[in-house]
Amino acid sequence: MASIFTKIIQGEIPCYKIAEDDYHFAFLDINPVSEGHTLVVPKQEVDYLFNLEDDTLKSLIIFAKKVAKAIDASLDTIRTGVVVEGLEVPHAHIHLVPIHYEGQHVGLGKKAEVSKERMIELAERISEAFKK
Ligand code: 5GP
């Protein structure tokens, strides 16, 4: 059965999309740790990040870098943190967690309250910066 992220990539489940290319897809995490928390996934459905082929992992990281730079530029972050856990969704993904202030929580436990309107605005801002 297709993973929930494959369903998102295929447009069967809606998301706040940031960017995609032939091999990668980025969208806002529905339960964000901070405003702009983004998931970067390979279109190829592999559970464990470190089971990806070297070239796939390499290109995923480079795509994630571009997304992180777009987050930093559009949301004026201190920087963007990276978390990989993968215990909930069996489709490899990288969490990009924007750090907005010193001492901000970056781990996955604690969630931020972000309205639907704000999620739309954040996705648009990051997406626009990604295109530059
Ligand atoms: P992990 O597998 O790394 O523990 O976490 C999976 C992440 O995927 C969680 O942060 C969760 O909020 C996010 N997530 C799970 N289902 C959906 C979904 O349907 N849409 C979006 N945008 N994010 C999801």
CSV table of C-alpha atoms and ligand atoms in Angstrom, one decimal:
chain,number,residue,atom,x,y,z
A,1,MET,CA,0.0,0.0,0.0
A,2,ALA,CA,1.2,3.5,-0.9
A,3,SER,CA,2.5,5.5,2.1
A,4,ILE,CA,0.7,8.7,3.1
A,5,PHE,CA,3.6,10.7,1.6
A,6,THR,CA,3.2,8.9,-1.7
A,7,LYS,CA,-0.5,9.8,-1.6
A,8,ILE,CA,0.5,13.4,-0.9
A,9,ILE,CA,3.0,13.4,-3.8
A,10,GLN,CA,0.4,12.0,-6.1
A,11,GLY,CA,-2.1,14.6,-5.1
A,12,GLU,CA,-4.5,12.1,-3.5
A,13,ILE,CA,-4.1,13.8,-0.1
A,14,PRO,CA,-3.9,17.6,0.1
A,15,CYS,CA,-0.8,19.4,1.4
A,16,TYR,CA,0.8,22.8,1.8
A,17,LYS,CA,3.2,22.3,-1.0
A,18,ILE,CA,6.6,24.0,-1.1
A,19,ALA,CA,8.4,22.5,-4.1
A,20,GLU,CA,9.1,19.5,-6.2
A,21,ASP,CA,11.3,18.2,-9.0
A,22,ASP,CA,11.4,14.8,-10.7
A,23,TYR,CA,12.8,13.0,-7.7
A,24,HIS,CA,11.9,15.1,-4.6
A,25,PHE,CA,8.9,16.7,-2.9
A,26,ALA,CA,8.7,19.3,-0.1
A,27,PHE,CA,5.6,20.3,2.0
A,28,LEU,CA,4.8,21.7,5.4
A,29,ASP,CA,4.5,19.2,8.2
A,30,ILE,CA,0.8,19.2,9.3
A,31,ASN,CA,1.9,19.2,13.0
A,32,PRO,CA,4.7,21.8,12.9
A,33,VAL,CA,7.3,22.1,15.7
A,34,SER,CA,7.8,25.7,14.5
A,35,GLU,CA,6.4,27.9,11.8
A,36,GLY,CA,7.6,26.7,8.4
A,37,HIS,CA,8.5,23.2,9.6
A,38,THR,CA,8.9,21.3,6.3
A,39,LEU,CA,9.3,17.7,5.2
A,40,VAL,CA,11.5,16.8,2.3
A,41,VAL,CA,10.9,13.4,0.8
A,42,PRO,CA,12.2,11.3,-2.1
A,43,LYS,CA,9.5,10.4,-4.5
A,44,GLN,CA,10.9,6.8,-4.4
A,45,GLU,CA,9.2,5.1,-1.5
A,46,VAL,CA,11.9,3.7,0.8
A,47,ASP,CA,11.2,3.4,4.6
A,48,TYR,CA,14.7,4.1,6.1
A,49,LEU,CA,16.6,7.1,5.0
A,50,PHE,CA,19.9,5.3,5.2
A,51,ASN,CA,18.7,2.5,3.0
A,52,LEU,CA,18.5,5.0,0.1
A,53,GLU,CA,21.0,4.5,-2.7
A,54,ASP,CA,24.0,6.8,-2.3
A,55,ASP,CA,23.0,9.0,-5.3
A,56,THR,CA,19.4,9.2,-4.1
A,57,LEU,CA,20.5,10.3,-0.6
A,58,LYS,CA,23.0,12.8,-2.0
A,59,SER,CA,20.4,14.4,-4.3
A,60,LEU,CA,17.8,14.5,-1.5
A,61,ILE,CA,20.2,16.3,0.8
A,62,ILE,CA,21.1,18.8,-1.9
A,63,PHE,CA,17.3,19.4,-2.5
A,64,ALA,CA,16.8,19.8,1.2
A,65,LYS,CA,19.6,22.4,1.3
A,66,LYS,CA,17.8,24.4,-1.4
A,67,VAL,CA,14.6,24.2,0.6
A,68,ALA,CA,16.3,25.2,3.8
A,69,LYS,CA,17.9,28.2,2.1
A,70,ALA,CA,14.4,29.2,0.9
A,71,ILE,CA,13.1,28.9,4.5
A,72,ASP,CA,15.9,31.0,5.9
A,73,ALA,CA,15.5,33.7,3.2
A,74,SER,CA,11.7,33.9,3.4
A,75,LEU,CA,11.1,33.5,7.2
A,76,ASP,CA,14.2,35.4,8.4
A,77,THR,CA,15.3,32.5,10.7
A,78,ILE,CA,18.4,32.3,12.8
A,79,ARG,CA,19.0,29.1,10.8
A,80,THR,CA,17.1,25.9,10.0
A,81,GLY,CA,17.6,22.7,12.0
A,82,VAL,CA,17.5,19.2,10.6
A,83,VAL,CA,15.8,16.2,12.3
A,84,VAL,CA,15.5,12.6,11.0
A,85,GLU,CA,13.4,10.2,12.9
A,86,GLY,CA,11.0,8.3,10.7
A,87,LEU,CA,9.2,6.3,13.3
A,88,GLU,CA,5.7,7.4,12.3
A,89,VAL,CA,5.7,7.4,8.5
A,90,PRO,CA,7.6,4.6,6.7
A,91,HIS,CA,8.7,6.7,3.8
A,92,ALA,CA,12.1,8.4,4.3
A,93,HIS,CA,11.9,12.1,5.1
A,94,ILE,CA,14.0,14.9,6.4
A,95,HIS,CA,12.4,17.4,8.8
A,96,LEU,CA,13.6,21.0,8.3
A,97,VAL,CA,12.7,22.9,11.4
A,98,PRO,CA,13.1,26.7,11.2
A,99,ILE,CA,14.8,28.2,14.2
A,100,HIS,CA,13.1,31.6,14.9
A,101,TYR,CA,14.7,32.5,18.3
A,102,GLU,CA,17.6,31.5,20.5
A,103,GLY,CA,16.7,28.4,22.7
A,104,GLN,CA,13.8,27.4,20.5
A,105,HIS,CA,12.8,23.7,20.7
A,106,VAL,CA,13.9,21.8,17.5
A,107,GLY,CA,13.1,18.2,18.4
A,108,LEU,CA,9.9,16.6,17.3
A,109,GLY,CA,7.9,16.3,20.5
A,110,LYS,CA,6.4,19.7,21.1
A,111,LYS,CA,4.1,21.2,18.5
A,112,ALA,CA,3.4,24.8,17.6
A,113,GLU,CA,-0.1,26.2,17.0
A,114,VAL,CA,-0.3,27.4,13.4
A,115,SER,CA,-3.6,28.4,11.8
A,116,LYS,CA,-4.6,27.1,8.4
A,117,GLU,CA,-4.4,30.7,7.0
A,118,ARG,CA,-0.8,31.0,8.3
A,119,MET,CA,0.2,27.6,6.9
A,120,ILE,CA,-1.0,28.8,3.5
A,121,GLU,CA,1.0,32.0,3.8
A,122,LEU,CA,4.1,30.2,5.0
A,123,ALA,CA,4.0,27.7,2.1
A,124,GLU,CA,3.6,30.5,-0.4
A,125,ARG,CA,6.5,32.5,1.0
A,126,ILE,CA,8.9,29.6,1.1
A,127,SER,CA,7.8,28.4,-2.3
A,128,GLU,CA,8.4,31.8,-3.8
A,129,ALA,CA,11.9,32.0,-2.3
A,130,PHE,CA,12.6,28.5,-3.6
A,131,LYS,CA,12.0,29.6,-7.1
A,132,LYS,CA,14.6,32.4,-6.9
B,1,5GP,P1,8.4,10.8,11.8
B,1,5GP,O1,8.0,9.7,10.9
B,1,5GP,O2,9.7,11.5,11.4
B,1,5GP,O3,8.4,10.5,13.3
B,1,5GP,O4,7.3,12.0,11.7
B,1,5GP,C1,6.4,12.0,10.6
B,1,5GP,C2,5.9,13.4,10.4
B,1,5GP,O5,5.0,13.4,9.4
B,1,5GP,C3,5.2,14.0,11.7
B,1,5GP,O6,5.9,15.2,12.1
B,1,5GP,C4,3.8,14.3,11.2
B,1,5GP,O7,3.2,15.5,11.7
B,1,5GP,C5,3.9,14.3,9.7
B,1,5GP,N1,2.7,13.9,9.0
B,1,5GP,C6,2.1,12.7,9.2
B,1,5GP,N2,1.0,12.6,8.4
B,1,5GP,C7,1.0,13.8,7.7
B,1,5GP,C8,0.1,14.3,6.6
B,1,5GP,O8,-0.8,13.6,6.3
B,1,5GP,N3,0.4,15.5,6.1
B,1,5GP,C9,1.5,16.2,6.5
B,1,5GP,N4,1.8,17.4,5.9
B,1,5GP,N5,2.4,15.8,7.5
B,1,5GP,C10,2.1,14.6,8.1
